[in-house]
Coordinates of C-alpha atoms in Angstrom, one line a residue:
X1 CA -0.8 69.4 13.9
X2 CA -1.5 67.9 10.5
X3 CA -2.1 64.3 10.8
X4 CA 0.1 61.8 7.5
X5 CA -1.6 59.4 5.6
X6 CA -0.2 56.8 3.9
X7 CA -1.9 54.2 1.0
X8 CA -0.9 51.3 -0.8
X9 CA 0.8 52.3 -4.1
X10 CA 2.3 50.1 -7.1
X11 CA 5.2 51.0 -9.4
X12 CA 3.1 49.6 -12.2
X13 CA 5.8 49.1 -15.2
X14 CA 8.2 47.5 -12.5
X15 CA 5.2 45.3 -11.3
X16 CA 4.2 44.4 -15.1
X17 CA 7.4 43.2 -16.0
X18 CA 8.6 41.7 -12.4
X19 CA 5.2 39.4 -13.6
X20 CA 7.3 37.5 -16.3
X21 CA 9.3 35.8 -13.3
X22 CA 6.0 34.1 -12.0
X23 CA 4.6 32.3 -15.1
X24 CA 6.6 28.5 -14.1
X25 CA 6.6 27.1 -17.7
X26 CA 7.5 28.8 -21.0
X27 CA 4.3 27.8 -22.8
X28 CA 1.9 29.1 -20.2
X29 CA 0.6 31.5 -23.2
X30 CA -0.9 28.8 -25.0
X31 CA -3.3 27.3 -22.4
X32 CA -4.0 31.0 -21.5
X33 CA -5.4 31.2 -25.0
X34 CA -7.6 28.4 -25.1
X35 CA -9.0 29.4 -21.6
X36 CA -9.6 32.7 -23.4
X37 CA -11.7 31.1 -26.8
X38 CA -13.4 28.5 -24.1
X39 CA -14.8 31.8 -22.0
X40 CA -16.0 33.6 -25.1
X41 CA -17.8 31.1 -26.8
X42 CA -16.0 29.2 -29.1
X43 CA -16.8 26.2 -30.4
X44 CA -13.2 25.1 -31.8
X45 CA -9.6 26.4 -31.3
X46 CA -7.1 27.1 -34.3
X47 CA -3.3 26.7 -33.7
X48 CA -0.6 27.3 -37.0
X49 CA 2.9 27.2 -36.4
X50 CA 5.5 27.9 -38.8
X51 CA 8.6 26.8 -37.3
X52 CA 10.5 28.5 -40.5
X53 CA 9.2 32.1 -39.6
X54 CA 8.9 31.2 -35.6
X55 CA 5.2 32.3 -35.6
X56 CA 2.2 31.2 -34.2
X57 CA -0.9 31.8 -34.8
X58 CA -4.2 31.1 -32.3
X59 CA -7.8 31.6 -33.9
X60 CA -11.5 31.0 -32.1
X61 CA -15.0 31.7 -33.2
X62 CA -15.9 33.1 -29.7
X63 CA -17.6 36.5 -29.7
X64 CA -14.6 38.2 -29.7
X65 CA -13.2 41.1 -27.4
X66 CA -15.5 42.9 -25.8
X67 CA -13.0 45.6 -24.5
X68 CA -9.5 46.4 -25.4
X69 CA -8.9 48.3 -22.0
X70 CA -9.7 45.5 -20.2
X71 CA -7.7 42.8 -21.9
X72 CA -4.7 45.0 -21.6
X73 CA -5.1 46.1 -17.7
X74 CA -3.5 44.4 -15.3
X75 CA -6.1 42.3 -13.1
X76 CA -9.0 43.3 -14.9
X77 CA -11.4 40.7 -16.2
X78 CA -13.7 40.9 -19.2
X79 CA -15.5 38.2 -18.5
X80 CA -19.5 38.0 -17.2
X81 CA -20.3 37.6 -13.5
X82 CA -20.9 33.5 -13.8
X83 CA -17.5 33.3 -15.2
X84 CA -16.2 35.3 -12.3
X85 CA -17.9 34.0 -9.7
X86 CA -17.5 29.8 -11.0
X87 CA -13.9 29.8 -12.3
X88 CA -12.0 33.3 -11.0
X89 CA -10.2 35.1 -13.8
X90 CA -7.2 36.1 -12.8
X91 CA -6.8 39.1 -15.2
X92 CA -3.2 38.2 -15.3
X93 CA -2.7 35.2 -17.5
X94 CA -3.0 37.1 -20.8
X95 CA 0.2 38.7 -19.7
X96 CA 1.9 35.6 -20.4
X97 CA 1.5 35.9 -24.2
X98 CA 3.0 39.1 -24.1
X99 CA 5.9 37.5 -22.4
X100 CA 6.4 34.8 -24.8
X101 CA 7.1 36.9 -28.4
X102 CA 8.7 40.0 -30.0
X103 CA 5.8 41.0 -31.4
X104 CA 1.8 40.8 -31.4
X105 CA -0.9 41.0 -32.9
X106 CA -4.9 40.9 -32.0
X107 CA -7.4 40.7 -34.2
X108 CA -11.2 40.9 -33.2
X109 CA -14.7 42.2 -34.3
X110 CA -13.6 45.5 -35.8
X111 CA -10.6 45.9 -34.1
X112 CA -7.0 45.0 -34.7
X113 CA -3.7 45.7 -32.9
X114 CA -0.2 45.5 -33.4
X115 CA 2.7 46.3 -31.4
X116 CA 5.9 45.4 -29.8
X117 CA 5.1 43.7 -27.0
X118 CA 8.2 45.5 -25.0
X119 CA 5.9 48.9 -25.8
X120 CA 2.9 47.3 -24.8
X121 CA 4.8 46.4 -21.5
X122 CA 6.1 49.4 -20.7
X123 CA 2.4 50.9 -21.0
X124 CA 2.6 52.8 -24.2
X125 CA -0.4 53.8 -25.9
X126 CA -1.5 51.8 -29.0
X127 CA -3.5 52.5 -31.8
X128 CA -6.3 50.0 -32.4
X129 CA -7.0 49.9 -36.2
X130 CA -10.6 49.4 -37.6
X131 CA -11.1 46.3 -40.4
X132 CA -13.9 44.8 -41.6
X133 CA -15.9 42.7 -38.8
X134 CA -13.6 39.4 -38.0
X135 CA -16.2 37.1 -36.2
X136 CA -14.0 35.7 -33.5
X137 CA -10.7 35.7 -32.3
X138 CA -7.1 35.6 -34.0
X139 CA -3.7 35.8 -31.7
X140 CA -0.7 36.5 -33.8
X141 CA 2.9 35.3 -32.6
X142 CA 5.4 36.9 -33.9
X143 CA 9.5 36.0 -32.9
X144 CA 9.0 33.7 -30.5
X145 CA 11.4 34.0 -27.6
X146 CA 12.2 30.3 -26.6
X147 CA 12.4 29.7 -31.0
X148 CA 10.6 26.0 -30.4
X149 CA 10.5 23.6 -32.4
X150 CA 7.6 22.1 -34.1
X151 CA 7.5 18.7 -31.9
X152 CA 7.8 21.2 -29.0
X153 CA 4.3 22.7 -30.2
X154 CA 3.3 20.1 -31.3
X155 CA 4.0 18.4 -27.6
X156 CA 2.6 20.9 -25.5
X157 CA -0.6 22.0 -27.5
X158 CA -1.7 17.8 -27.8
X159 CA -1.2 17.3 -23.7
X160 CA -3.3 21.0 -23.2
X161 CA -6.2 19.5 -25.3
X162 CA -6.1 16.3 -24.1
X163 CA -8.8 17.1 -21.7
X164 CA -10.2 20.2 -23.0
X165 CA -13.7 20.6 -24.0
X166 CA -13.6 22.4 -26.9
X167 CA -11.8 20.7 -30.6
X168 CA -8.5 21.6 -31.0
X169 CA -6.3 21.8 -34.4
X170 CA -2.9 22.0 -35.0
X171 CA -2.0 23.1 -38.7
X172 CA -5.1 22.0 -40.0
X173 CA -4.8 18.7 -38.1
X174 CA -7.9 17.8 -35.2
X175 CA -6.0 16.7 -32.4
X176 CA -7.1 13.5 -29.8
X177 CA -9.1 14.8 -26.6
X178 CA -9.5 11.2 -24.7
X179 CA -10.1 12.8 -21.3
X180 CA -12.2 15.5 -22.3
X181 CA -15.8 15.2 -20.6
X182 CA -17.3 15.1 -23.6
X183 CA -15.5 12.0 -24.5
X184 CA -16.0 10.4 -21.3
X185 CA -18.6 8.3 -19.0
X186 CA -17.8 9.9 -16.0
X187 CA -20.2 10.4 -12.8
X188 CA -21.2 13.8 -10.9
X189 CA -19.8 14.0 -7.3
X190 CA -19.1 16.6 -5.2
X191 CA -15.4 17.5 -6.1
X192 CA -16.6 17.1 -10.3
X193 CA -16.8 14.7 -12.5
X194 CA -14.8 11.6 -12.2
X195 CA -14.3 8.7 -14.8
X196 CA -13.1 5.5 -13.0
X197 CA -11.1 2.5 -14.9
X198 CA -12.6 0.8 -17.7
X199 CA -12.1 -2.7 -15.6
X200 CA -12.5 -2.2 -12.2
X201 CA -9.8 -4.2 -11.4
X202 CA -7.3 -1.7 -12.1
X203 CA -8.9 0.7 -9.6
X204 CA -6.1 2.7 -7.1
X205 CA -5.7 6.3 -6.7
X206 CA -3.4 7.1 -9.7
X207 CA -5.6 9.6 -11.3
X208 CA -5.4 12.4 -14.2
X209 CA -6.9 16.0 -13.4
X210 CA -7.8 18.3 -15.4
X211 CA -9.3 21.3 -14.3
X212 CA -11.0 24.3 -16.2
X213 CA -10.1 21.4 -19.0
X214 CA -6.8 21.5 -18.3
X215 CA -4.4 19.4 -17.3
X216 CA -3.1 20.3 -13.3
X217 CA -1.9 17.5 -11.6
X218 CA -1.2 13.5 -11.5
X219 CA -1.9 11.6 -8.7
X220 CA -0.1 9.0 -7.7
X221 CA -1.6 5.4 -6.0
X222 CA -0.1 6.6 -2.2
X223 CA 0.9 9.8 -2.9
X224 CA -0.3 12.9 -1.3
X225 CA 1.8 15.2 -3.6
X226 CA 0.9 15.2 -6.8
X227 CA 3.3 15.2 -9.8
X228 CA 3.6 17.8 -12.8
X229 CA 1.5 17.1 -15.9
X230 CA 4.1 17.4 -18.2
X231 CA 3.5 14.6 -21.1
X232 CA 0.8 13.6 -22.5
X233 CA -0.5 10.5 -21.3
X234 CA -0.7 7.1 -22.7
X235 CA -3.3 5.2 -23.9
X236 CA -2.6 2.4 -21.2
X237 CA -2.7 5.3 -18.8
X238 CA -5.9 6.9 -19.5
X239 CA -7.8 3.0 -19.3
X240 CA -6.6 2.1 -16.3
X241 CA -6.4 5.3 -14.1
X242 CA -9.2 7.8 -13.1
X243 CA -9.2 10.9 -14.8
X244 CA -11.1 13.9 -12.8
X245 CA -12.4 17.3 -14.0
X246 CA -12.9 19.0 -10.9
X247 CA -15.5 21.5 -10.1
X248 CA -14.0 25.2 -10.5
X249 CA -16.1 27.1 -8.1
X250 CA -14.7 24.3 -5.2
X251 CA -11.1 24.5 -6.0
X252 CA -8.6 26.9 -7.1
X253 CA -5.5 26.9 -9.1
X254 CA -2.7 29.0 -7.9
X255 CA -1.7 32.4 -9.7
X256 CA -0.6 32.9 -12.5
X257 CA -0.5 29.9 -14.7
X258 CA -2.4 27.3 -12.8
X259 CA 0.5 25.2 -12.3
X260 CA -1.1 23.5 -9.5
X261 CA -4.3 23.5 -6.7
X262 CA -4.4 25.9 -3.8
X263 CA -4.6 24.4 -0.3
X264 CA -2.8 20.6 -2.5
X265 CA -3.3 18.9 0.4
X266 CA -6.2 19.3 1.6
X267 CA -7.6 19.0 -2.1
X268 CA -6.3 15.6 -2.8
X269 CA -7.3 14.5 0.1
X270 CA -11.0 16.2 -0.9
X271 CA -10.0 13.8 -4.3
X272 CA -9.2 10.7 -2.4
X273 CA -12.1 10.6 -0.6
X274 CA -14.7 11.7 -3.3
X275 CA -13.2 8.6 -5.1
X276 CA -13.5 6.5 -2.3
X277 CA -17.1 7.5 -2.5
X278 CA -17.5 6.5 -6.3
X279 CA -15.6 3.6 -6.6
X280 CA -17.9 2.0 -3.5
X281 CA -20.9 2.8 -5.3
X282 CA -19.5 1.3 -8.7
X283 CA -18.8 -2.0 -6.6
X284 CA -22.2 -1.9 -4.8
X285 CA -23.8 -2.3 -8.8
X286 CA -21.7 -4.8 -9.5
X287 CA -22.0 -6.7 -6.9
X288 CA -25.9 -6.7 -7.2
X289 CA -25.2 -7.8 -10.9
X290 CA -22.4 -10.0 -11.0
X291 CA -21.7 -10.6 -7.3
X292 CA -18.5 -13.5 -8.4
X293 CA -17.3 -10.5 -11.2
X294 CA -17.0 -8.3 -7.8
X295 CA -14.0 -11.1 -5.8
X296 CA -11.3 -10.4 -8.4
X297 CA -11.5 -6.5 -7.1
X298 CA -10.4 -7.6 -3.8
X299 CA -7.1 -5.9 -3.8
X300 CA -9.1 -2.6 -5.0
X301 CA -12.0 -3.2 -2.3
X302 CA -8.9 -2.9 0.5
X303 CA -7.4 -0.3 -0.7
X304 CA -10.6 2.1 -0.5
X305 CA -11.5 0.4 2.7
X306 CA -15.1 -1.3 1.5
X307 CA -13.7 -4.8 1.0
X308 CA -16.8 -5.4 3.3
X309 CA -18.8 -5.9 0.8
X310 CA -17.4 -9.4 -0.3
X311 CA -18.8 -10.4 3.8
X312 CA -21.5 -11.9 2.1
X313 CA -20.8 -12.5 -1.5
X314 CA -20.4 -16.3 -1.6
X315 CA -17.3 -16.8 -3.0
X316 CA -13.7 -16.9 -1.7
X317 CA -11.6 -14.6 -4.1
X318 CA -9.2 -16.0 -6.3
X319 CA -5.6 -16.2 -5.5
X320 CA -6.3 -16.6 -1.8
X321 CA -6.9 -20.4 -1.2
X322 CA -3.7 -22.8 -2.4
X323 CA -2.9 -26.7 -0.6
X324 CA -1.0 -27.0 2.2
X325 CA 2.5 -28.7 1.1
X326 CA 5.5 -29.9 2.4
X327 CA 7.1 -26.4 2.9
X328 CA 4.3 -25.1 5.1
X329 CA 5.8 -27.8 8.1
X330 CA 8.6 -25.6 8.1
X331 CA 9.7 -21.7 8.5
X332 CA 10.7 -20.3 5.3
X333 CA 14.5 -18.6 5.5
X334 CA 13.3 -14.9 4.2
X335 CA 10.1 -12.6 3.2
X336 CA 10.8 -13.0 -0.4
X337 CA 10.9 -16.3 -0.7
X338 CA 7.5 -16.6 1.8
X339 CA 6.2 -14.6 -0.7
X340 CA 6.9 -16.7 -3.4
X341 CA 6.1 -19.7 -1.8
X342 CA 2.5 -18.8 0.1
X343 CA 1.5 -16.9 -3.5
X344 CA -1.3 -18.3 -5.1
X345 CA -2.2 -18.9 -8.4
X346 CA -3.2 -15.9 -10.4
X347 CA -4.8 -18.3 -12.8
X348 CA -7.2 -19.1 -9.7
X349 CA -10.9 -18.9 -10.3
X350 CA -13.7 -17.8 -7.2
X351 CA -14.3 -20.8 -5.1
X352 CA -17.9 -21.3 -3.9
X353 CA -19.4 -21.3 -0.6
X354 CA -20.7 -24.8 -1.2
X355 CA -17.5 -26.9 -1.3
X356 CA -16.6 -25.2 2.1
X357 CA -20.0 -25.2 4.0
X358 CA -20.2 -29.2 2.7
X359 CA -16.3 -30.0 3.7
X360 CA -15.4 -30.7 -0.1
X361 CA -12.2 -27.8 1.1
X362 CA -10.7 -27.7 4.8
X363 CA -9.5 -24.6 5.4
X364 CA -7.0 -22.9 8.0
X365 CA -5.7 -19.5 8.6
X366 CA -2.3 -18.5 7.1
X367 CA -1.9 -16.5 9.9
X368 CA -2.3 -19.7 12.4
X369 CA 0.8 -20.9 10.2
X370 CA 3.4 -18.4 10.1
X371 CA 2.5 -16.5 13.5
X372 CA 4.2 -19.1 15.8
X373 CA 5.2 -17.9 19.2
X374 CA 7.7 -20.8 20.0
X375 CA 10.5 -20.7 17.8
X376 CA 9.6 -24.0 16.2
X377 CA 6.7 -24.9 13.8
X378 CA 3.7 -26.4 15.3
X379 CA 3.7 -30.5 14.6
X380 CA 0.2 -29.9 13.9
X381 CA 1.2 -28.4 10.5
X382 CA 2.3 -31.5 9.1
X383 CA -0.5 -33.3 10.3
X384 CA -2.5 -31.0 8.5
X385 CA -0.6 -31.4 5.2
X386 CA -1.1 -34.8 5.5
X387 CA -4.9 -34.5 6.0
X388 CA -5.4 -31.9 2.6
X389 CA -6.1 -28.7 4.6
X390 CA -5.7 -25.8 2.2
X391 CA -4.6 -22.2 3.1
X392 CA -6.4 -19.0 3.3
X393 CA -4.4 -15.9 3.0
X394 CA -5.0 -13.2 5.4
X395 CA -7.3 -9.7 3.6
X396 CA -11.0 -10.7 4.1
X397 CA -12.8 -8.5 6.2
X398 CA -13.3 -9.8 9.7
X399 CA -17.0 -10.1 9.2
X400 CA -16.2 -12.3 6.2
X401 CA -18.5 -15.5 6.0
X402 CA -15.5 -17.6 5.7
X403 CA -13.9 -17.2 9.1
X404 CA -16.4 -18.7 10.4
X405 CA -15.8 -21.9 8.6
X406 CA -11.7 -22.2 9.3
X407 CA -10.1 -24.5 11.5
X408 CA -10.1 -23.3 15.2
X409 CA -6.3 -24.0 15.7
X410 CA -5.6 -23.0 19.2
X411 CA -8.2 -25.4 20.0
X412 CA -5.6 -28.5 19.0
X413 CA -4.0 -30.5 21.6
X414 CA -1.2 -32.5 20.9
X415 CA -1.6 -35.6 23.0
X416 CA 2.1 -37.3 22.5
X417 CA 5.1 -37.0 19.7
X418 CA 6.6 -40.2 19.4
X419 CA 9.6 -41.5 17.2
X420 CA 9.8 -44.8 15.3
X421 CA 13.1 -46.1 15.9
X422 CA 15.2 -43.3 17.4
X423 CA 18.5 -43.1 17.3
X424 CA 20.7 -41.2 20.4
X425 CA 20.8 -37.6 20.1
X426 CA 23.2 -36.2 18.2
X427 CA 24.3 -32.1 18.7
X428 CA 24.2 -30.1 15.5
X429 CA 25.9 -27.2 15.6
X430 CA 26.5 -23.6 13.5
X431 CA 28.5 -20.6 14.3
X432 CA 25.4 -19.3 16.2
X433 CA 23.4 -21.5 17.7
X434 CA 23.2 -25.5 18.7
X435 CA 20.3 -27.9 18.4
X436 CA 19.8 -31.4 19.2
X437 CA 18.4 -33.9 16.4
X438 CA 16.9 -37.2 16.7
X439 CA 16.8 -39.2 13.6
X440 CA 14.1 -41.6 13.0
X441 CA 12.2 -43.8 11.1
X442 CA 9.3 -41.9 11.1
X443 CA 7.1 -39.3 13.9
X444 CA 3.9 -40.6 14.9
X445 CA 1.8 -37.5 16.0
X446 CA -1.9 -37.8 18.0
X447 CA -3.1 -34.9 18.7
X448 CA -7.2 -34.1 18.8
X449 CA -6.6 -34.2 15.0
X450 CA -6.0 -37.9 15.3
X451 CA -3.1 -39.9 15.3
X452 CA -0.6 -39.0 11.9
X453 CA 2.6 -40.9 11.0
X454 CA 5.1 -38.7 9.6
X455 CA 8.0 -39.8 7.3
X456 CA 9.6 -37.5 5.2
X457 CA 9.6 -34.7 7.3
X458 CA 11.8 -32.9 9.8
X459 CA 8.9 -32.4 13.1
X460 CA 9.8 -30.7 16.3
X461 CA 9.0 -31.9 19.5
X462 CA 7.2 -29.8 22.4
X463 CA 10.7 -29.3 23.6
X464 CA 14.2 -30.0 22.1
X465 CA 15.3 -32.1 19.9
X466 CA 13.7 -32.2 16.5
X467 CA 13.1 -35.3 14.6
X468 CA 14.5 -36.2 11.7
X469 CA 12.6 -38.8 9.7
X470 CA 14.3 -41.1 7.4
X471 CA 13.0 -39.3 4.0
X472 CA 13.5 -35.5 5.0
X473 CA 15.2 -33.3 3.2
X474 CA 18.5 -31.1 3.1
X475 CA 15.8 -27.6 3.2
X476 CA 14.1 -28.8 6.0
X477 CA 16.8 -27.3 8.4
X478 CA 15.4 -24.2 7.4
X479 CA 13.0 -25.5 9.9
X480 CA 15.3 -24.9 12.6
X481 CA 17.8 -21.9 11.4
X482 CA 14.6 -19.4 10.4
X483 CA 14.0 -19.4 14.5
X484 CA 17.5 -17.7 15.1
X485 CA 17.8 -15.6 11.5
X486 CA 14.4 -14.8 10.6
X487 CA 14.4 -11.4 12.1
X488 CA 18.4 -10.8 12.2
X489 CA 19.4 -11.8 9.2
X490 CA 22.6 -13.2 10.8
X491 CA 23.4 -15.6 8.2
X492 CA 23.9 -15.2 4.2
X493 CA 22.4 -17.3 1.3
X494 CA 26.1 -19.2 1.2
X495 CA 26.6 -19.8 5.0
X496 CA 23.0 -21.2 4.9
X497 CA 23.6 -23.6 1.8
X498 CA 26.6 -24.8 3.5
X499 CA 24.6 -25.5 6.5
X500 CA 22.4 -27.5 4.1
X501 CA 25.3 -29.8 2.9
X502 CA 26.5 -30.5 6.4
X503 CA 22.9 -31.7 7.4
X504 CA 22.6 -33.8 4.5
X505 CA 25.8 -35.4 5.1
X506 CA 24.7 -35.8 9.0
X507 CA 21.6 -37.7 7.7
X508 CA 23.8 -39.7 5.5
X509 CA 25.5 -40.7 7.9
X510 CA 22.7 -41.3 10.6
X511 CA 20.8 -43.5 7.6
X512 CA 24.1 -45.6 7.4
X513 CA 24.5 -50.0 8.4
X514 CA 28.0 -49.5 8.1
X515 CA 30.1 -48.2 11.2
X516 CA 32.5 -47.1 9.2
X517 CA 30.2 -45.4 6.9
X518 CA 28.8 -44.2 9.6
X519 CA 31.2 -42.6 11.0
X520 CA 32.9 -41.4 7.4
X521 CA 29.4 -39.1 7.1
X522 CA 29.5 -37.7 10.8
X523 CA 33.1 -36.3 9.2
X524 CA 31.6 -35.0 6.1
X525 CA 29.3 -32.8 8.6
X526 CA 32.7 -31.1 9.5
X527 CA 34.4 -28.4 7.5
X528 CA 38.2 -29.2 7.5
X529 CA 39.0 -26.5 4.6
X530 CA 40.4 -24.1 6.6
X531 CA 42.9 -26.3 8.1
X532 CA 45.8 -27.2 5.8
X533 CA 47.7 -29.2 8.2
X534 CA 44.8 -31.6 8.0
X535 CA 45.6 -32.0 4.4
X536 CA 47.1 -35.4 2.9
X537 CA 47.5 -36.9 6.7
X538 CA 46.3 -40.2 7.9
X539 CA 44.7 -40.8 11.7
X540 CA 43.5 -43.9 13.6
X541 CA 40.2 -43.5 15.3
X542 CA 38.7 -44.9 18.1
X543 CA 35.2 -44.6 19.7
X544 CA 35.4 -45.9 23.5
X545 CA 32.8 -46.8 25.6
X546 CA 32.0 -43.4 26.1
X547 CA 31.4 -42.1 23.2
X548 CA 35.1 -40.0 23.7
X549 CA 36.8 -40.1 20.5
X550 CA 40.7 -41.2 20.6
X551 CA 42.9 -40.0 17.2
X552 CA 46.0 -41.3 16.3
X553 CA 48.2 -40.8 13.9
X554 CA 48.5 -43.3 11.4

């Protein structure tokens, strides 16, 4: 019995053409071009485009082509070992200029060809013609299949050589390279080189990469997936992101056109880390040169995870420390506007260790302030408003010297809340919850803090009712409804402002000599729109003994 074999076999002219389905952009030729000049010597890269005639034309100084076989076989390299081994040819990419016009032509050294690049596709033989000696390089472009434009040339040339090595003209014209390594002060590290920010405050992980000196990827501040490098980046861009030239024998570009890196994931990570690594080591020189320069890159520090290096820098960064004010005795009603109201000035300067070792600034957690677990706000708070405590926002490190130095609130008693002239309780009520207030004079507050009289605020007791002193104001019920919508969201902007009214006419009336003034506010607290019946009437009112209310018509 005679025993089959079988081998892998290729269809080659099917394969050559199915290859013009795999290049993902239309000008794919062009960077293959320059990759070519770079690899062979050249010093500078020619382009000319006549958008009348649809040619273009590509012309190095590199040493030319060393063999016309290989140029024209399919995954066959020219190039010299260290080429092969450091960036890995493809053997492909030249296909893509085939794919991209009618008609070609190559000349180089002695040699030149020209053909229809269907023929030279379909593997037909071609005759190479002998000139006189052309010392480089020159790609002809004849009929251009997409016809583009001269902006769309001109577009996609500029972003290719905006990181490439080598110079690059357009129609006689040198065109800008400002991420090319040449052009940059970038650092060696173990993914390639990397240029961080001019100013280091405008450090993240937004980044530009270029690799083989060309433009692969952009890399957002969170993102793990990088975007397309499609335009050519701004000036703004290039100064305040990273731009990157990775190494080519530690990461790979995916066949055929390099669109993007092999194994993305795993590489950007690689990326991340490498400029975790560098921007550390930038910090660690400036902070042993200008240790104060080094708080403004707090945000930055946190985001690579060394802000622990500001432990013992001493300064407190700017934009972290502002004064306790009225505000911070109560809840505020939403996120946004805690945001806006806890944000510091961005106009703050470092502050010094001095002025909190020596007491000159009292400090206390922000996170002692808004991380209540009763739903009421500590009557400490106002105590410390009135005694000038400022507020540090949370995003030190733990180890930072200035923990060490804030007030030790759990370590307050409160001794007794007493109101100044109280009047009875009174019930306030909403569509959602009811709460008794006290109005008062003023709260006198003695806690191991000492003994505070407050008058202008709304205070809660260690149980129900809150007081309400005689200068309060309409916001401070925010005090009270943030404990049942903070995290529900059960009332709107409107219902809340409405609330608002009806308090301030409740302390109106609470504030009033007058019985019947008195008594006119209380009904101002009530909302009688809805009832139509009501409208134009007159009623007799009587308070007994009691407090039961008697109405009569009038």
């Amino acid at each position: 019995m005679t025993n089959q074999t079988v081998c892998m076999t290729a269809n080659v002219p099917r394969l050559i053409k199915a290859q013009r389905d795999t290049f993902t952009h239309s000008y794919a030729f062009i960077a293959e071009l320059m990759q070519n000049a770079r690899r062979a010597g050249a010093t500078k890269v020619d382009f000319n485009f006549d958008e009348t005639t649809n040619i273009l034309s590509i012309e190095d100084d590199g040493h030319g082509i060393q063999s016309w076989d290989k140029l024209l076989c399919l995954a066959e390299s020219d190039w010299s070992n260290p080429d092969i081994d450091e960036e890995s040819p493809f053997g492909i990419g030249f296909l893509s200029a085939l794919f991209s016009a009618q008609v070609i032509t190559i000349r180089s050294r002695d040699g030149v060809i020209s053909a229809d690049t269907d023929d030279l596709l379909s593997g037909e033989a071609i005759d190479i013609e002998t000139e006189d000696f052309f010392d480089g390089c020159l790609v002809q472009l004849c009929d251009l299949h997409r016809k583009p434009t001269a902006n769309q040339i001109n577009h996609q040339v500029a972003l290719l050589a905006s990181g490439f090595p080598l110079p690059v003209s357009l129609n006689g014209m040198q065109l800008e390279r400002p991420c090319a390594l040449p052009n940059l002060d970038a650092i060696p590290t173990e993914i390639g080189m990397i240029r961080l920010p001019e100013n280091p405050e405008q450090f993240s992980f937004r980044a530009l990469i270029y690799l083989q000196g060309l433009p692969i990827s952009r890399m957002g501040r969170l993102c793990h997936q990088p975007s397309s490098f499609r335009d050519m980046p701004a000036e703004r861009e290039i100064q305040n992101q990273s731009i990157i030239h990775l190494d080519p024998s530690a990461f790979r570009a995916r066949l055929p056109d390099r669109d993007c890196l092999v194994d993305e994931k795993l590489a950007v990570n690689a990326i991340r880390e490498a400029m975790k690594t560098a921007f550390r080591s930038h910090a660690e020189q400036m902070k042993a040169s200008r240790p104060e320069r080094l708080t403004y890159c707090l945000d930055q520090l946190r985001d690579v995870g060394c802000h622990d290096l500001l432990n013992d820098v001493p300064y407190i960064p700017p934009g972290l420390v502002s004064p306790l004010s009225d505000e911070d005795r109560q809840l505020p009603s939403n996120i946004e506007e805690f945001d806006r109201r806890f944000c510091a000035s961005e106009n703050q300067k470092p502050i010094p260790m001095a002025d909190v070792v020596d007491g000159k600034l009292r400090l206390v957690a922000q996170s002692d302030l808004s991380d209540r677990d009763e739903d009421k706000p500590h009557p400490w708070v106002a105590q410390l408003v009135k005694l000038g405590y400022s507020r540090l926002e949370d995003g030190l490190h733990e180890d930072h010297w200035v923990n060490q130095h804030l007030l030790d609130t759990g370590a307050i008693r409160v001794d007794a809340i007493v109101p100044v002239n109280p009047k009875p309780v009174s019930r306030f009520t909403v569509d959602y919850a009811n709460f008794d207030l006290v109005y008062c004079d003023a709260v006198r507050v003695e806690s191991s803090l000492g003994v505070t009289v407050i008058n202008d605020a709304l205070v809660a007791g260690e149980a129900e009712p809150y007081y309400v002193t005689a200068r309060a104001h309409s916001h401070d019920l925010g005090a009270v409804l943030s404990y049942f919508d903070y995290d529900d969201d059960k009332v709107d902007n409107d219902h809340r402002s409405d609330c608002e009214e009806r308090f301030s006419a409740w302390m109106k009336a609470q504030a009033a000599s007058d019985p019947a003034e008195l008594l006119h506010g209380l009904l101002e607290t009530l909302n009688l729109s809805g009832f139509s019946d009501l409208r134009g009437r007159s009623f007799k009112l009587s308070v007994g003994g009691d407090y039961k209310l008697t109405v009569e018509a009038a």
